[in-house]
Amino acid sequence: VVCDGHGPFGHLAAFRVAQSLPMFVAGALLAAGLDAERAQTRDALPEHALLQGFEQASADLAAYANDHNLDFAASGTTCVVALRLHADMQVAWLGDAQALIATVTDAQQRVDLVTPGHSTRNAQELQRVVSRGADVRELPAGSGEKRIFAPGKRGPALSITR
């Protein structure tokens, strides 16, 4: 798990998620009785455990903020997690954090996967948020940098789409 916080309390968000996400993913795997070679239902798939882990980590972070009277409105974290079960590797990510999966042996060195960032710099992500009605503006004007605003608000704005 790698997290990169942003905003005034980003360091707290990143630390909390980096600590809680592995616990939530492991719990989901155990609850599903996951064996990657016998997974037959959606709930027993590793990607479901990762999704559930991210959802629980998000809820945990919100509860932590509430319990400690913290305002995370302008703070958060990006996150990348890799889960290896036997010979299978699953990667999940949110935000502009990216993962690079490579095979390095004496005989070869190759990049197997580079995840795309979830940001307005990714054309597919930009189209996805625009098609869902996001208020996207260039900031500063003429820079080419796109930011997503809450409807009718002047700020804060994000370039992160997920």
PDB file of C-alpha atoms in Angstrom:
ATOM      1  CA  VAL A   1       0.000   0.000   0.000  1.00  0.00           C
ATOM      2  CA  VAL A   2       1.279   3.425  -0.977  1.00  0.00           C
ATOM      3  CA  CYS A   3      -0.676   6.575  -0.099  1.00  0.00           C
ATOM      4  CA  ASP A   4       0.051  10.191  -0.986  1.00  0.00           C
ATOM      5  CA  GLY A   5      -1.869  12.762   1.047  1.00  0.00           C
ATOM      6  CA  HIS A   6      -2.900  16.206  -0.126  1.00  0.00           C
ATOM      7  CA  GLY A   7      -4.241  19.265   1.648  1.00  0.00           C
ATOM      8  CA  PRO A   8      -3.780  20.455   5.228  1.00  0.00           C
ATOM      9  CA  PHE A   9      -4.604  17.057   6.752  1.00  0.00           C
ATOM     10  CA  GLY A  10      -3.369  14.906   3.875  1.00  0.00           C
ATOM     11  CA  HIS A  11      -0.606  13.410   5.991  1.00  0.00           C
ATOM     12  CA  LEU A  12      -3.207  12.134   8.472  1.00  0.00           C
ATOM     13  CA  ALA A  13      -5.446  10.779   5.700  1.00  0.00           C
ATOM     14  CA  ALA A  14      -2.543   8.968   4.023  1.00  0.00           C
ATOM     15  CA  PHE A  15      -1.280   7.486   7.284  1.00  0.00           C
ATOM     16  CA  ARG A  16      -4.748   6.325   8.380  1.00  0.00           C
ATOM     17  CA  VAL A  17      -5.568   4.700   5.022  1.00  0.00           C
ATOM     18  CA  ALA A  18      -2.127   3.069   4.712  1.00  0.00           C
ATOM     19  CA  GLN A  19      -2.683   1.492   8.128  1.00  0.00           C
ATOM     20  CA  SER A  20      -6.344   0.487   7.744  1.00  0.00           C
ATOM     21  CA  LEU A  21      -6.608  -0.660   4.109  1.00  0.00           C
ATOM     22  CA  PRO A  22      -4.548  -3.867   4.495  1.00  0.00           C
ATOM     23  CA  MET A  23      -6.644  -4.826   7.531  1.00  0.00           C
ATOM     24  CA  PHE A  24      -9.905  -4.285   5.641  1.00  0.00           C
ATOM     25  CA  VAL A  25      -8.726  -6.172   2.536  1.00  0.00           C
ATOM     26  CA  ALA A  26      -7.473  -9.084   4.655  1.00  0.00           C
ATOM     27  CA  GLY A  27     -10.769  -9.128   6.540  1.00  0.00           C
ATOM     28  CA  ALA A  28     -12.747  -9.248   3.297  1.00  0.00           C
ATOM     29  CA  LEU A  29     -10.578 -12.082   1.992  1.00  0.00           C
ATOM     30  CA  LEU A  30     -11.023 -14.064   5.209  1.00  0.00           C
ATOM     31  CA  ALA A  31     -14.774 -13.393   5.353  1.00  0.00           C
ATOM     32  CA  ALA A  32     -15.148 -14.695   1.798  1.00  0.00           C
ATOM     33  CA  GLY A  33     -13.052 -17.770   2.601  1.00  0.00           C
ATOM     34  CA  LEU A  34     -11.060 -16.748  -0.430  1.00  0.00           C
ATOM     35  CA  ASP A  35      -9.013 -19.273  -2.254  1.00  0.00           C
ATOM     36  CA  ALA A  36      -8.074 -17.762  -5.604  1.00  0.00           C
ATOM     37  CA  GLU A  37      -8.252 -21.150  -7.312  1.00  0.00           C
ATOM     38  CA  ARG A  38     -11.760 -21.891  -6.038  1.00  0.00           C
ATOM     39  CA  ALA A  39     -13.388 -18.451  -6.203  1.00  0.00           C
ATOM     40  CA  GLN A  40     -16.776 -19.010  -7.786  1.00  0.00           C
ATOM     41  CA  THR A  41     -18.850 -16.058  -6.616  1.00  0.00           C
ATOM     42  CA  ARG A  42     -18.350 -12.352  -7.108  1.00  0.00           C
ATOM     43  CA  ASP A  43     -17.974 -11.854  -3.346  1.00  0.00           C
ATOM     44  CA  ALA A  44     -15.074 -14.302  -3.313  1.00  0.00           C
ATOM     45  CA  LEU A  45     -13.098 -12.552  -6.037  1.00  0.00           C
ATOM     46  CA  PRO A  46      -9.953 -10.696  -4.965  1.00  0.00           C
ATOM     47  CA  GLU A  47     -11.089  -7.538  -6.748  1.00  0.00           C
ATOM     48  CA  HIS A  48     -14.233  -7.529  -4.602  1.00  0.00           C
ATOM     49  CA  ALA A  49     -12.066  -7.696  -1.469  1.00  0.00           C
ATOM     50  CA  LEU A  50     -10.046  -4.715  -2.752  1.00  0.00           C
ATOM     51  CA  LEU A  51     -13.187  -2.722  -3.544  1.00  0.00           C
ATOM     52  CA  GLN A  52     -14.662  -3.558  -0.146  1.00  0.00           C
ATOM     53  CA  GLY A  53     -11.364  -2.602   1.500  1.00  0.00           C
ATOM     54  CA  PHE A  54     -11.335   0.816  -0.198  1.00  0.00           C
ATOM     55  CA  GLU A  55     -14.964   1.425   0.786  1.00  0.00           C
ATOM     56  CA  GLN A  56     -14.286   0.473   4.407  1.00  0.00           C
ATOM     57  CA  ALA A  57     -11.104   2.565   4.542  1.00  0.00           C
ATOM     58  CA  SER A  58     -13.060   5.565   3.256  1.00  0.00           C
ATOM     59  CA  ALA A  59     -15.773   5.066   5.894  1.00  0.00           C
ATOM     60  CA  ASP A  60     -13.100   4.569   8.561  1.00  0.00           C
ATOM     61  CA  LEU A  61     -11.373   7.808   7.559  1.00  0.00           C
ATOM     62  CA  ALA A  62     -14.680   9.710   7.763  1.00  0.00           C
ATOM     63  CA  ALA A  63     -15.358   8.242  11.220  1.00  0.00           C
ATOM     64  CA  TYR A  64     -11.812   9.116  12.322  1.00  0.00           C
ATOM     65  CA  ALA A  65     -12.296  12.700  11.150  1.00  0.00           C
ATOM     66  CA  ASN A  66     -15.611  12.928  12.999  1.00  0.00           C
ATOM     67  CA  ASP A  67     -14.194  11.395  16.204  1.00  0.00           C
ATOM     68  CA  HIS A  68     -11.233  13.794  16.202  1.00  0.00           C
ATOM     69  CA  ASN A  69     -13.113  16.887  14.949  1.00  0.00           C
ATOM     70  CA  LEU A  70     -11.041  17.082  11.757  1.00  0.00           C
ATOM     71  CA  ASP A  71     -12.252  18.727   8.551  1.00  0.00           C
ATOM     72  CA  PHE A  72     -11.042  16.711   5.563  1.00  0.00           C
ATOM     73  CA  ALA A  73     -13.030  18.832   3.070  1.00  0.00           C
ATOM     74  CA  ALA A  74      -9.793  20.106   1.473  1.00  0.00           C
ATOM     75  CA  SER A  75      -7.659  17.062   2.289  1.00  0.00           C
ATOM     76  CA  GLY A  76      -7.443  13.432   1.282  1.00  0.00           C
ATOM     77  CA  THR A  77      -5.144  10.813  -0.130  1.00  0.00           C
ATOM     78  CA  THR A  78      -4.431   8.919  -3.289  1.00  0.00           C
ATOM     79  CA  CYS A  79      -3.692   5.233  -2.900  1.00  0.00           C
ATOM     80  CA  VAL A  80      -2.249   2.233  -4.718  1.00  0.00           C
ATOM     81  CA  VAL A  81      -2.462  -1.316  -3.407  1.00  0.00           C
ATOM     82  CA  ALA A  82      -1.148  -4.558  -4.875  1.00  0.00           C
ATOM     83  CA  LEU A  83      -2.535  -7.910  -3.767  1.00  0.00           C
ATOM     84  CA  ARG A  84      -0.783 -11.128  -4.674  1.00  0.00           C
ATOM     85  CA  LEU A  85      -2.581 -14.437  -4.281  1.00  0.00           C
ATOM     86  CA  HIS A  86      -0.519 -17.359  -5.497  1.00  0.00           C
ATOM     87  CA  ALA A  87       0.584 -16.459  -9.037  1.00  0.00           C
ATOM     88  CA  ASP A  88      -2.128 -13.805  -9.503  1.00  0.00           C
ATOM     89  CA  MET A  89      -1.610 -10.090  -8.925  1.00  0.00           C
ATOM     90  CA  GLN A  90      -4.445  -7.612  -8.472  1.00  0.00           C
ATOM     91  CA  VAL A  91      -3.802  -3.866  -8.404  1.00  0.00           C
ATOM     92  CA  ALA A  92      -6.270  -1.197  -7.285  1.00  0.00           C
ATOM     93  CA  TRP A  93      -5.748   2.551  -7.154  1.00  0.00           C
ATOM     94  CA  LEU A  94      -7.490   5.838  -6.600  1.00  0.00           C
ATOM     95  CA  GLY A  95      -6.326   9.270  -7.606  1.00  0.00           C
ATOM     96  CA  ASP A  96      -3.238  10.158  -9.564  1.00  0.00           C
ATOM     97  CA  ALA A  97      -1.021   7.614  -7.807  1.00  0.00           C
ATOM     98  CA  GLN A  98       0.134   4.978 -10.268  1.00  0.00           C
ATOM     99  CA  ALA A  99       1.541   1.478 -10.039  1.00  0.00           C
ATOM    100  CA  LEU A 100       4.156  -0.119 -12.218  1.00  0.00           C
ATOM    101  CA  ILE A 101       4.284  -3.913 -12.259  1.00  0.00           C
ATOM    102  CA  ALA A 102       7.392  -5.418 -13.822  1.00  0.00           C
ATOM    103  CA  THR A 103       9.035  -8.777 -14.338  1.00  0.00           C
ATOM    104  CA  VAL A 104      12.745  -8.719 -13.625  1.00  0.00           C
ATOM    105  CA  THR A 105      14.795 -11.887 -13.959  1.00  0.00           C
ATOM    106  CA  ASP A 106      18.305 -12.707 -15.114  1.00  0.00           C
ATOM    107  CA  ALA A 107      16.863 -13.466 -18.556  1.00  0.00           C
ATOM    108  CA  GLN A 108      14.452 -10.543 -18.982  1.00  0.00           C
ATOM    109  CA  GLN A 109      13.251  -7.189 -17.768  1.00  0.00           C
ATOM    110  CA  ARG A 110       9.816  -6.051 -18.864  1.00  0.00           C
ATOM    111  CA  VAL A 111       7.048  -3.750 -17.731  1.00  0.00           C
ATOM    112  CA  ASP A 112       3.839  -5.739 -17.362  1.00  0.00           C
ATOM    113  CA  LEU A 113       1.499  -2.932 -16.327  1.00  0.00           C
ATOM    114  CA  VAL A 114       1.462   0.801 -15.694  1.00  0.00           C
ATOM    115  CA  THR A 115      -1.849   1.950 -14.257  1.00  0.00           C
ATOM    116  CA  PRO A 116      -3.346   5.149 -15.655  1.00  0.00           C
ATOM    117  CA  GLY A 117      -3.890   7.999 -13.214  1.00  0.00           C
ATOM    118  CA  HIS A 118      -7.409   8.984 -12.259  1.00  0.00           C
ATOM    119  CA  SER A 119      -6.989  12.637 -13.145  1.00  0.00           C
ATOM    120  CA  THR A 120      -8.147  15.233 -15.627  1.00  0.00           C
ATOM    121  CA  ARG A 121      -4.897  14.664 -17.558  1.00  0.00           C
ATOM    122  CA  ASN A 122      -6.255  11.248 -18.565  1.00  0.00           C
ATOM    123  CA  ALA A 123      -8.605  11.890 -21.517  1.00  0.00           C
ATOM    124  CA  GLN A 124     -10.874   8.947 -20.658  1.00  0.00           C
ATOM    125  CA  GLU A 125     -11.222  10.083 -17.048  1.00  0.00           C
ATOM    126  CA  LEU A 126     -11.916  13.661 -18.113  1.00  0.00           C
ATOM    127  CA  GLN A 127     -14.617  12.459 -20.519  1.00  0.00           C
ATOM    128  CA  ARG A 128     -16.121  10.232 -17.805  1.00  0.00           C
ATOM    129  CA  VAL A 129     -16.526  13.079 -15.299  1.00  0.00           C
ATOM    130  CA  VAL A 130     -17.735  15.563 -17.939  1.00  0.00           C
ATOM    131  CA  SER A 131     -20.364  13.070 -19.146  1.00  0.00           C
ATOM    132  CA  ARG A 132     -21.621  12.825 -15.566  1.00  0.00           C
ATOM    133  CA  GLY A 133     -22.090  16.573 -15.316  1.00  0.00           C
ATOM    134  CA  ALA A 134     -18.887  17.649 -13.558  1.00  0.00           C
ATOM    135  CA  ASP A 135     -18.086  21.358 -13.521  1.00  0.00           C
ATOM    136  CA  VAL A 136     -14.650  21.286 -15.195  1.00  0.00           C
ATOM    137  CA  ARG A 137     -12.707  24.512 -15.701  1.00  0.00           C
ATOM    138  CA  GLU A 138      -9.250  25.388 -16.924  1.00  0.00           C
ATOM    139  CA  LEU A 139      -7.238  26.837 -14.059  1.00  0.00           C
ATOM    140  CA  PRO A 140      -5.359  29.056 -14.438  1.00  0.00           C
ATOM    141  CA  ALA A 141      -7.001  30.206 -17.660  1.00  0.00           C
ATOM    142  CA  GLY A 142      -4.965  29.232 -20.712  1.00  0.00           C
ATOM    143  CA  SER A 143      -2.815  26.719 -18.807  1.00  0.00           C
ATOM    144  CA  GLY A 144      -4.451  23.575 -20.181  1.00  0.00           C
ATOM    145  CA  GLU A 145      -4.795  22.281 -16.598  1.00  0.00           C
ATOM    146  CA  LYS A 146      -8.343  21.125 -15.883  1.00  0.00           C
ATOM    147  CA  ARG A 147      -9.876  21.267 -12.403  1.00  0.00           C
ATOM    148  CA  ILE A 148     -13.160  19.841 -11.121  1.00  0.00           C
ATOM    149  CA  PHE A 149     -15.286  22.188  -9.020  1.00  0.00           C
ATOM    150  CA  ALA A 150     -18.316  21.526  -6.860  1.00  0.00           C
ATOM    151  CA  PRO A 151     -21.315  22.906  -8.788  1.00  0.00           C
ATOM    152  CA  GLY A 152     -21.580  26.673  -8.331  1.00  0.00           C
ATOM    153  CA  LYS A 153     -18.438  26.909  -6.167  1.00  0.00           C
ATOM    154  CA  ARG A 154     -15.218  28.852  -6.733  1.00  0.00           C
ATOM    155  CA  GLY A 155     -13.082  26.328  -4.843  1.00  0.00           C
ATOM    156  CA  PRO A 156     -11.573  24.150  -3.759  1.00  0.00           C
ATOM    157  CA  ALA A 157     -10.968  22.341  -7.020  1.00  0.00           C
ATOM    158  CA  LEU A 158      -9.328  19.027  -7.818  1.00  0.00           C
ATOM    159  CA  SER A 159      -7.604  17.492 -10.807  1.00  0.00           C
ATOM    160  CA  ILE A 160      -8.260  14.023  -9.334  1.00  0.00           C
ATOM    161  CA  THR A 161     -11.310  12.260 -10.759  1.00  0.00           C
ATOM    162  CA  ARG A 162     -11.717   9.350  -8.318  1.00  0.00           C
TER     163      ARG A 162
END
